XYZ file of C-alpha atoms in Angstrom:
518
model
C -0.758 76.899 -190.972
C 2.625 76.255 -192.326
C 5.701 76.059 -190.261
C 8.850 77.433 -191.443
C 11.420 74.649 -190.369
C 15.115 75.457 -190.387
C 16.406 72.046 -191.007
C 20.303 72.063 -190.524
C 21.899 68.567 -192.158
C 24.894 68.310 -189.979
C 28.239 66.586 -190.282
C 28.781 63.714 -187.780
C 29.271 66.068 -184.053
C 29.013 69.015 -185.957
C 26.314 71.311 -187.456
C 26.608 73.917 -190.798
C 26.161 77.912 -190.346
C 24.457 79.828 -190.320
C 21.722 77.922 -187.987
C 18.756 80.343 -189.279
C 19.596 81.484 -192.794
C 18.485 84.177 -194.630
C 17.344 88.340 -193.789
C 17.849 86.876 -189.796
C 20.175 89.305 -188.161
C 21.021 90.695 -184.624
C 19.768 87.605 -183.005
C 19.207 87.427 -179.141
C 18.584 83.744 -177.131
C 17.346 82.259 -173.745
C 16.953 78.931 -173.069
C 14.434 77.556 -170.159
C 14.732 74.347 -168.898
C 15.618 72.358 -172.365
C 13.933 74.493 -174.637
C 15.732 77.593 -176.038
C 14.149 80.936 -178.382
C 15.450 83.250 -179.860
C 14.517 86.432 -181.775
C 15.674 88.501 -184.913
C 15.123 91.656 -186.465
C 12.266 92.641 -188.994
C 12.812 96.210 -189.699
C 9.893 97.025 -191.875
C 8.336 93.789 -192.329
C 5.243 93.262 -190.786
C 4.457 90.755 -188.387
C 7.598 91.975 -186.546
C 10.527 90.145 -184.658
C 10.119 86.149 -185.474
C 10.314 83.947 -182.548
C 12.120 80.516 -183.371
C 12.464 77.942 -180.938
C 15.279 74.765 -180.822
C 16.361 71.949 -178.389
C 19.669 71.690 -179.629
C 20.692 75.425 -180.587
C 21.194 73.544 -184.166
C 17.769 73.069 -185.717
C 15.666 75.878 -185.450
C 11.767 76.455 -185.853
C 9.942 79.433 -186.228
C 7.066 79.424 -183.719
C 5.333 82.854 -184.260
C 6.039 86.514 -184.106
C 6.254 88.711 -180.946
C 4.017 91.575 -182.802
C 1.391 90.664 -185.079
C -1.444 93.815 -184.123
C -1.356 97.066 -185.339
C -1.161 98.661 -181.862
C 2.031 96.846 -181.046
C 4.104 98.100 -184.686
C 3.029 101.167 -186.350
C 4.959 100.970 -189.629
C 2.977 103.262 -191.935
C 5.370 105.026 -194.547
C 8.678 103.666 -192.372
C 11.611 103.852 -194.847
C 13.306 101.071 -195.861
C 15.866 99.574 -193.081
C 13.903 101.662 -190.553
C 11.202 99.736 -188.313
C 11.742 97.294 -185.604
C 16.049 97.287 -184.455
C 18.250 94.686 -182.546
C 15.692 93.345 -179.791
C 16.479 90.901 -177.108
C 14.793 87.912 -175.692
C 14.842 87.468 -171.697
C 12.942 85.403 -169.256
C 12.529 86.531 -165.553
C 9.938 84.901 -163.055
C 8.142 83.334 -165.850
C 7.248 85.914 -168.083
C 9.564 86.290 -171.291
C 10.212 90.028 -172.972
C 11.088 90.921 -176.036
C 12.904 94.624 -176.080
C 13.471 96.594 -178.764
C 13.375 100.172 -180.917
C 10.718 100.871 -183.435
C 12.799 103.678 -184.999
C 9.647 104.604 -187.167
C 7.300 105.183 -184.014
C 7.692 105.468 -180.435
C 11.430 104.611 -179.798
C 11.923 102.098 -177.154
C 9.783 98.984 -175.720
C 9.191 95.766 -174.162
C 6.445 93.539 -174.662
C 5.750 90.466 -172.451
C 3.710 86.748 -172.872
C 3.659 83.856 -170.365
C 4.039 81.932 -173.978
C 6.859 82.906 -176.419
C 4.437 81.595 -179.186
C 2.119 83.905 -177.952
C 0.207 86.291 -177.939
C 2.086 89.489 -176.577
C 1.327 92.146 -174.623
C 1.146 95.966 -175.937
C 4.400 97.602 -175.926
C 5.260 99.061 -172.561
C 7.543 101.901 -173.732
C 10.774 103.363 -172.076
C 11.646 106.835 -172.339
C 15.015 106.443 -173.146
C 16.548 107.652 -176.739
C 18.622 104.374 -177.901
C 18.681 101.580 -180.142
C 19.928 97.945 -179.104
C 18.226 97.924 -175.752
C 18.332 95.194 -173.093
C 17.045 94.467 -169.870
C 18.963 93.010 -166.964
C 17.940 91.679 -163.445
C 20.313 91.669 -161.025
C 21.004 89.438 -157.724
C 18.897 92.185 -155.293
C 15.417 92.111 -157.793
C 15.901 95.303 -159.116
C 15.970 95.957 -163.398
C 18.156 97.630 -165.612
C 17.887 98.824 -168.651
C 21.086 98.731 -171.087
C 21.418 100.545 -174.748
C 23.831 102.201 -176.992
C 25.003 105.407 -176.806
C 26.772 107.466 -179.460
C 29.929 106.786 -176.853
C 29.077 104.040 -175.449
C 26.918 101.442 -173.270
C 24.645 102.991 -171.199
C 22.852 101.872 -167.918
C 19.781 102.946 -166.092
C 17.233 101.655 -163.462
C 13.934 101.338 -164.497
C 10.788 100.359 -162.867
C 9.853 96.769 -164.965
C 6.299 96.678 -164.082
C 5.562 100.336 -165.343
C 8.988 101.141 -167.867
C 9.951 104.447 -165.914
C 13.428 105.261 -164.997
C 14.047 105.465 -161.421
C 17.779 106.162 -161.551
C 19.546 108.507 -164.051
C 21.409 106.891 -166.922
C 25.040 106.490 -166.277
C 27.962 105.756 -169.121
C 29.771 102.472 -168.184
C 32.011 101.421 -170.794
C 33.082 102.307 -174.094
C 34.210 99.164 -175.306
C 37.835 98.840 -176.900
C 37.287 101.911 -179.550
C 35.367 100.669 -182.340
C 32.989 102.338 -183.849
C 29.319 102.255 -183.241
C 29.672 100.483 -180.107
C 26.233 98.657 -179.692
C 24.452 95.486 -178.648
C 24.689 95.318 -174.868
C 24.991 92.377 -172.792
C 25.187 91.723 -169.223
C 25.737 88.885 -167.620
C 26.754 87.835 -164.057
C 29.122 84.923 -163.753
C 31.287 83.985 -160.804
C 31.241 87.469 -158.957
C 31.957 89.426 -162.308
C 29.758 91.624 -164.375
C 30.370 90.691 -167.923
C 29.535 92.967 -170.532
C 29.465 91.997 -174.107
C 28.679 94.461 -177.361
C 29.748 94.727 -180.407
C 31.881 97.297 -182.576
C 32.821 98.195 -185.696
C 30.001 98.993 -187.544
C 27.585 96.212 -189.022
C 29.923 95.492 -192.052
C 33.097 93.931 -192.964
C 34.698 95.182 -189.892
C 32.078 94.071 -187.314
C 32.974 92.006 -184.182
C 32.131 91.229 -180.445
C 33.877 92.404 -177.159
C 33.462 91.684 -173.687
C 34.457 93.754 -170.709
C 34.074 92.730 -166.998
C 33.567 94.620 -163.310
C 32.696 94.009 -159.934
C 30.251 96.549 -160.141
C 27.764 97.039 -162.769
C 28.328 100.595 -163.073
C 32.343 99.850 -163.881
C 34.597 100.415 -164.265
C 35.121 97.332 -166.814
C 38.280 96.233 -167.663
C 38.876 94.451 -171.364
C 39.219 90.898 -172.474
C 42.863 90.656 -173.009
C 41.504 88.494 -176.587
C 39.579 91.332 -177.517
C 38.132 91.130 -179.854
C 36.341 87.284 -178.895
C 35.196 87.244 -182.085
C 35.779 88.771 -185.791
C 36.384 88.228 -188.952
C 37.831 91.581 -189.531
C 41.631 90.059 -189.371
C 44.141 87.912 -191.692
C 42.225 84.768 -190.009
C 39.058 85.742 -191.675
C 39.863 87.481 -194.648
C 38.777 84.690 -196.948
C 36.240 83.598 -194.678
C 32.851 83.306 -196.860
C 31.515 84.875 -193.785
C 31.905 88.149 -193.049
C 30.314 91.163 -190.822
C 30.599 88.830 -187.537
C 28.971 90.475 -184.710
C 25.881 91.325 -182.600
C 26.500 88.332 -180.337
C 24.503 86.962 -177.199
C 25.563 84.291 -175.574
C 23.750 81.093 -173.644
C 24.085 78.747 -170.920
C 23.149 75.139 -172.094
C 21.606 72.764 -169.650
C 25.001 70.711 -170.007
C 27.067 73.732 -168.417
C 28.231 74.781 -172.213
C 28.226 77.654 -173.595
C 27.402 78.867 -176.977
C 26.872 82.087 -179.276
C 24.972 83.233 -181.047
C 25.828 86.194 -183.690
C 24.776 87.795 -187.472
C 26.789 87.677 -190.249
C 26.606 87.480 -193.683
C 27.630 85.152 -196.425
C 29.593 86.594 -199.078
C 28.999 85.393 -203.302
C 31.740 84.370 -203.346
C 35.808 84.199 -201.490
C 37.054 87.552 -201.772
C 33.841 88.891 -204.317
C 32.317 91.392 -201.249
C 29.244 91.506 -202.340
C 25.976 89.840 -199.939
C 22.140 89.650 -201.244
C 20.873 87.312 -198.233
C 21.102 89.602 -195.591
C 22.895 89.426 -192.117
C 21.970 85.847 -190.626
C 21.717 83.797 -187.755
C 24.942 82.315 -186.484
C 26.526 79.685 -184.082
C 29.981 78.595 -181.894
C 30.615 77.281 -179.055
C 32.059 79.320 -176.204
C 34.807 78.372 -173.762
C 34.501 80.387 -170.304
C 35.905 78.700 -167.785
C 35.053 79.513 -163.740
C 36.372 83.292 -163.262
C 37.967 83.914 -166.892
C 37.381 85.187 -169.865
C 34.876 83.643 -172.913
C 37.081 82.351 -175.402
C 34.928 81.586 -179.303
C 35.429 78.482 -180.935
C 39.493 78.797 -180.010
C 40.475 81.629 -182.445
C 37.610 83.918 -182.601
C 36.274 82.958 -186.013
C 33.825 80.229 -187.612
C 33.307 78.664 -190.515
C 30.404 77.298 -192.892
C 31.216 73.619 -191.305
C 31.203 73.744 -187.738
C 33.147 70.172 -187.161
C 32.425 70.238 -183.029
C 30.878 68.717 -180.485
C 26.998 69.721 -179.560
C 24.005 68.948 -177.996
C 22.217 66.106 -178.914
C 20.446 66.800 -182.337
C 16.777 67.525 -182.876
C 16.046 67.957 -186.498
C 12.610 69.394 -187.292
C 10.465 68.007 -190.571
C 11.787 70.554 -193.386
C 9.262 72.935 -194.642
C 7.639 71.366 -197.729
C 8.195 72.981 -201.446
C 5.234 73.946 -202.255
C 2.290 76.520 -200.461
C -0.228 75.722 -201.806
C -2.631 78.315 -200.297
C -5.434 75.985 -198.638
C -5.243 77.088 -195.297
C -6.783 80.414 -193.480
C -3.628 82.019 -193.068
C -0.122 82.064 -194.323
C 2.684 80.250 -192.321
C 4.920 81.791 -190.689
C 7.659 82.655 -193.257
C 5.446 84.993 -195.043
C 5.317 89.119 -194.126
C 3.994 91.468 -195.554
C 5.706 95.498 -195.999
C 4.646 97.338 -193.870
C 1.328 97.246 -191.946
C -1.015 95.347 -194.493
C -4.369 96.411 -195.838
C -6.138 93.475 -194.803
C -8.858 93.638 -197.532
C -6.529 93.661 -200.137
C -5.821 89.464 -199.485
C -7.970 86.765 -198.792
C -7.513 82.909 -198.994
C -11.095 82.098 -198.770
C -12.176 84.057 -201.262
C -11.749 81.286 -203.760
C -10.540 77.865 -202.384
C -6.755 77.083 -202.824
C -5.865 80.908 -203.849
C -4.038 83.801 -202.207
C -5.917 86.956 -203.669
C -4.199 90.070 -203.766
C -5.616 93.307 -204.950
C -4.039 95.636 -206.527
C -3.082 98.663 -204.717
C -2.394 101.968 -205.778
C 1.189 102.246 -204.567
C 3.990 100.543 -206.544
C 7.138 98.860 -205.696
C 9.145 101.666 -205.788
C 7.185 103.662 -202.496
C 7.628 103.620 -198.917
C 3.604 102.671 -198.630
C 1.460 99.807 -197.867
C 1.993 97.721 -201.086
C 0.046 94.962 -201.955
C 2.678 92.176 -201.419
C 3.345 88.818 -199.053
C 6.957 88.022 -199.300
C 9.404 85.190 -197.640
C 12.983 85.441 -197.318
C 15.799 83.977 -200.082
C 17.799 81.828 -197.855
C 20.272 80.519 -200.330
C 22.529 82.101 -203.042
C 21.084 78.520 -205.349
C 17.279 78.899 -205.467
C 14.294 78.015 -207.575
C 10.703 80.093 -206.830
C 8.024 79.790 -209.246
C 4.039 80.295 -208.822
C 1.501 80.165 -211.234
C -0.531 83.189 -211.237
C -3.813 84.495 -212.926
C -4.805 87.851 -213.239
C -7.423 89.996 -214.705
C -6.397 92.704 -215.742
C -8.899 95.311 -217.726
C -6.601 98.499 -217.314
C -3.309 98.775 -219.242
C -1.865 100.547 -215.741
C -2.304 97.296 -213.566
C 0.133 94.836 -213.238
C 0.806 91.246 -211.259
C 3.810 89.219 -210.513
C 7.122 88.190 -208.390
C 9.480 90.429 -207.547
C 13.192 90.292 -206.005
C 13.365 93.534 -203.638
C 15.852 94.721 -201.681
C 14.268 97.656 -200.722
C 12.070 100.151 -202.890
C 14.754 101.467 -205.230
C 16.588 97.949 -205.519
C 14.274 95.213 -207.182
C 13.630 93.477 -210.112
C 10.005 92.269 -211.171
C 8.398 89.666 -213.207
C 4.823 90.651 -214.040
C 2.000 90.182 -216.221
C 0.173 93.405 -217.542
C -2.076 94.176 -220.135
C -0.615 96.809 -222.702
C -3.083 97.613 -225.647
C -5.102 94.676 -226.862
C -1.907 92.202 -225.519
C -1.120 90.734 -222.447
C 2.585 90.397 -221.984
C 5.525 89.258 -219.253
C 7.582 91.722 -218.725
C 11.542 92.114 -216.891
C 11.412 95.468 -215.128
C 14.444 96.563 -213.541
C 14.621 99.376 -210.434
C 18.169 99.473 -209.424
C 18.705 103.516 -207.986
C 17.638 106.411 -209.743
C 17.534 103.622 -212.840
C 14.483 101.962 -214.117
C 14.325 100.402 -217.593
C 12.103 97.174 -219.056
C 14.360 94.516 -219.641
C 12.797 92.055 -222.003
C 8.722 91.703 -222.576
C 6.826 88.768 -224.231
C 3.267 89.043 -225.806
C 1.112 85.976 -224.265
C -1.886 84.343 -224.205
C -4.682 84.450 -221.726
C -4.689 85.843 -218.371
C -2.965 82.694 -216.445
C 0.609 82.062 -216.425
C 3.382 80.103 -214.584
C 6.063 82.721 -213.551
C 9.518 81.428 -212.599
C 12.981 82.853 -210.877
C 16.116 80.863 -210.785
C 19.319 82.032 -208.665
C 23.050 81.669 -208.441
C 25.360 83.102 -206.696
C 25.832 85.791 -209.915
C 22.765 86.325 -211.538
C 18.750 85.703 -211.284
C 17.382 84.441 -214.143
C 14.123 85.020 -215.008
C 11.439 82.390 -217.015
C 7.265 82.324 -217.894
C 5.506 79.458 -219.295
C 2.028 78.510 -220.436
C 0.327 76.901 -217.721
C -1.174 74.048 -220.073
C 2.307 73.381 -221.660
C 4.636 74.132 -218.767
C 7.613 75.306 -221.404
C 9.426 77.656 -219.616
C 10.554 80.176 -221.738
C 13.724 82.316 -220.325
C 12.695 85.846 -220.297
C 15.771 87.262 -219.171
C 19.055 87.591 -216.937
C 20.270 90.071 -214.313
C 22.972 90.024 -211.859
C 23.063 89.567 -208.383
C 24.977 92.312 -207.140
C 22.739 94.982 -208.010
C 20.192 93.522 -205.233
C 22.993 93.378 -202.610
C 23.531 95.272 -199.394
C 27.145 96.474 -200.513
C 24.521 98.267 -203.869
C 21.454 99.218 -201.994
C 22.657 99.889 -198.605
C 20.555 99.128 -195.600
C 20.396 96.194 -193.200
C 17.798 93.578 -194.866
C 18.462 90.712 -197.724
C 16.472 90.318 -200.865
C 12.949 89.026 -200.022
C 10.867 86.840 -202.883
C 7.499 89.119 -203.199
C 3.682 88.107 -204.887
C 2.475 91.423 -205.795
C -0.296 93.334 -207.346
C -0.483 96.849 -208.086
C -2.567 99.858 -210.019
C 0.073 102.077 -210.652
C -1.300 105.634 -208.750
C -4.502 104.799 -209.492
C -7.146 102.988 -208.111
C -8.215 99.732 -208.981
C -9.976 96.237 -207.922
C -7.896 93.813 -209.856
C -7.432 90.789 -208.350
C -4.204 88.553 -208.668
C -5.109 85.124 -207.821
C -2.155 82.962 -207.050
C -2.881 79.462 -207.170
C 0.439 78.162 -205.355
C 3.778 79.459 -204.559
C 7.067 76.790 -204.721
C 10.660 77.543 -202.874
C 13.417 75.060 -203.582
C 17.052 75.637 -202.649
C 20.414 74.379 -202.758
C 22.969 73.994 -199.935
C-alpha cells in the first residue's frame, strides 16, 4: 500500500507551514510517550478522519483512517461540506478516541482502538445536539463531554463506557464575543482549568482564545492576550496565511509546548482568494508554570517557522507516480461518499485501477464513480494515462478538479458520433459550458493538469507520441472556497460516469503521477 508522507524540508532549527498541507483542517493532537497523532476533518470523503502520526510534530505521516466501514460513516446523498466535523484525538488508560459529528447521520460519536492505525470500534453515539465535541477526564476518573453551543461552550458528564449523560449540560463560557464560538479544549495545568476555542467564524476573521477557572464549570476568566492567536489584525493582514484558528495544543516530552491550528494559504498577498482548503498548522507555545499560553511571541506565524524544535524525523517522501500494482490504494486516496465497491477493482487487470461508470455525474450529491487525493500546492503537475471504452455517446472518463458538485472543471474522453474527443467542461454555479474539445484517435490517452497559483491549465497527448497538446486554460479562483463556499479544498478526481443512465464502461487507468512545487 502506499504511504502518504508529509515530508517538511526545514530551514536549519526551523520547519515550513503548514506541517500537513492541503484539504487538512480542524486538526486535534496527542502525543504518547515519543510518538504523537493527530486527526483532521473529511466531511464527505470517505474513509473518514485521517490519522497521521510524527516524532517531531514537523514531519508528518498518514497512518490510516479512524472510519473505513460503512457502519461507522453513513454518507449516502450528504451534501457537500456536510459529513464528518472538527473531531478530536485523546488517549486515556490506553485506549485512544476519536470524537466527532457526522452532521449527515446520527450527530455525535466516539469511536475507540488500542491502535491509532487501527481498526476502530463502531461509533458509540452521544445524545447531545453539537458540533466540535471533546472529551475530557478529569483528576477524580470521571468524563466530560465538551461542544459548541449557539452561545457558547458547553459541558456535561457522561458515562464513557456507555456515551449517556449522567449530569445535565451546563453553559460555562462564552469566550471573548466572537462569533461562532467553537472548538473546545480543556486542559488542567497547575491548579487551573484552561479552556481554549476558537471564534470568529472559520474565515478571514478566525482565531483562538483561552479562558481559565478553578472549577470546570467557571466561571473562566480571559487571557488578558486574547486573542493567543490570529491573523485577523494589522500583524497579519499580509500574512499569506489567513483563517488562523481551531487550535489544540500539546505537551512535548521535552516540557514544550506546541499548537496546532487550520488555516489557509491565500494565492497570493492581499488576492483573498484559497483553492487548497483549510490546513494543518504549527507554533510553538510559551506557558509558563501558572500563566497564560503565549503563541510564537505575537500571536501569528508565518510560512518559515525560523525556531527551535524537536529533533527532526523526516519520513521517505511519497513517490510521483501510483502506479496501481497493489490491492488497495494508499492512503491519500478517498473516494465521495460511501463507494460502490464493484464499481473499482485493481485486480481486475494487473497494474490498472478500473472504474465503472456510474450513473450519477459530477454535478450530484450521489455515490460517483471517483478516487480522488488532495492538491497540496498552488504549483502542481497531475497527469494519468487513461483508456476507456466507450460504446455510448452518453459515457464519459477523465480527471477532474472539484470543489464540490457545482464547482469543478473536467478533462474527459467521450465518444460523440463516430469520434472520440477530449473535452474542457466547466461547472462553476448555475454555469456549465464546454470549453474547448479535440477529435482523437483511439480509445487510450495521456490526460494532463498543470497549476499555478492563477489558473489550471489543461493538456492531452497521444500515448505513443507523448506531445502534449494544451487543451485549454481556466482560472483558479472559480474553484476556491471564497467562489464555492464550504469548508473543503479542490481534490484531483479519476472518474467515470454514464450520464443518468446505466452503463458498464470501464475506465482503466494505467497510472496516476502528482508532482508539486514548494
Amino acid at each position: 500500500m502506499t504511504v502518504c508522507a508529509i515530508n517538511n524540508m526545514q530551514a536549519q532549527n526551523g520547519y515550513k507551514n503548514p506541517v500537513i498541507r492541503g484539504f487538512n483542517p480542524d486538526p486535534s493532537i496527542c502525543r504518547v510517550n515519543d510518538d504523537y497523532y493527530l486527526v483532521t476533518s473529511s466531511f464527505e470523503y470517505f474513509p473518514g478522519l485521517p490519522i497521521y502520526h510524527s516524532k517531531d510534530l514537523v514531519n508528518w505521516q498518514q497512518i490510516g483512517h479512524c472510519l473505513t466501514r460503512d457502519s461507522q460513516l453513513p454518507l449516502q446523498k450528504a451534501p457537500a461540506s456536510a459529513g464528518l466535523y472538527a473531531p478530536s484525538l485523546r488517549y486515556h488508560e490506553g485506549l485512544f478516541y476519536v470524537i466527532c459529528t457526522n452532521v449527515s447521520g446520527g450527530g455525535n460519536f466516539y469511536c475507540t482502538a488500542t491502535d491509532p492505525a487501527g481498526p476502530w470500534s463502531e461509533p458509540t453515539w452521544v445524545d447531545i445536539n453539537s458540533i466540535d465535541p471533546d472529551i475530557f477526564w478529569d483528576d477524580d476518573g470521571r468524563t466530560y463531554f465538551v461542544t459548541q453551543g449557539d452561545e457558547g461552550i458547553r459541558v456535561a458528564e457522561i458515562d464513557i463506557k456507555t456515551g449517556k449523560i449522567v449530569a445535565p449540560e451546563r453553559l460555562v463560557w462564552g469566550g471573548i464575543g466572537g462569533r461562532f464560538p467553537e472548538a473546545p479544549h480543556i486542559y488542567k495545568k497547575d491548579g487551573y482549568y484552561y479552556l481554549m476555542l476558537g471564534e470568529g467564524g472559520t474565515e478571514y476573521m478566525h482565531s483562538v482564545t483561552i479562558g481559565r477557572s478553578k472549577n470546570l464549570y467557571g466561571p473562566y476568566e480571559s487571557c488578558p492576550l486574547n486573542p493567543i492567536l490570529t491573523h485577523a489584525n494589522r500583524r497579519g493582514q499580509a500574512n499569506r496565511i489567513q483563517g488562523v484558528g481551531h487550535g489544540d495544543m500539546v505537551q512535548a516530552g521535552d516540557g514544550s509546548w506546541w499548537m496546532v491550528f487550520l488555516g489557509f494559504r491565500v494565492t497570493h498577498q492581499f488576492a483573498y482568494y484559497h483553492v487548497l482548503g483549510r490546513e494543518t498548522f504549527l507554533a510553538p507555545v510559551d506557558w509558563p508554570a501558572g500563566g497564560w499560553p503565549q503563541v510564537n511571541g505575537n500571536g501569528t506565524v508565518s510560512l518559515r517557522m525560523d525556531v527551535p524544535t524537536l529533533p527532526l524525523q523526516p519520513f521517505e517522501a511519497a513517490p510521483v507516480r501510483t502506479e496501481f500494482n497493489e490491492e488497495t490504494l494508499g492512503f491519500e486516496w478517498q473516494y465521495l461518499r460511501n463507494p460502490v465497491r464493484e464499481n473499482y477493482s485493481l485486480v481486475e487487470r494487473e497494474g490498472f485501477l478500473r472504474i465503472t461508470a456510474s450513473p450519477y455525474t459530477l454535478n450530484e450529491a450521489e455515490a460517483v464513480s471517483m478516487v480522488c487525493r488532495r492538491q497540496t500546492e498552488h504549483d502542481f503537475t497531475a497527469a494519468t494515462h487513461l483508456e476507456f471504452n466507450s460504446l455510448n455517446d452518453n459515457e464519459e472518463a477523465g480527471m477532474t478538479l472539484i470543489q464540490n458538485n457545482t464547482h469543478h472543471y473536467d478533462l474527459l474522453l467521450k465518444k460523440s458520433d463516430k469520434n472520440r474527443i477530449i473535452q474542457l467542461r466547466v461547472r462553476i454555479g448555475s454555469l456549465s459550458y464546454i470549453a474547448a474539445e479535440k477529435v482523437v484517435d483511439g480509445n487510450k490517452v495521456l490526460l494532463k493538469i498543470e497549476g499555478s497559483p492563477d489558473q489550471y491549465s489543461f493538456y492531452f497527448a497521444d500515448p505513443q507520441k507523448k506531445e502534449y497538446i494544451e487543451l485549454g486554460k481556466q482560472d483558479t479562483r472559480y474553484l476556491s472556497t471564497e467562489v464555492a463556499g464550504g469548508f473543503t479544498g479542490v481534490m484531483i478526481g479519476l472518474y467515470a460516469s454514464s450520464n443518468g443512465k446505466s452503463s458498464n464502461a470501464k475506465a482503466y487507468f494505467d497510472w496516476f503521477d502528482y508532482q508539486h512545487g514548494e
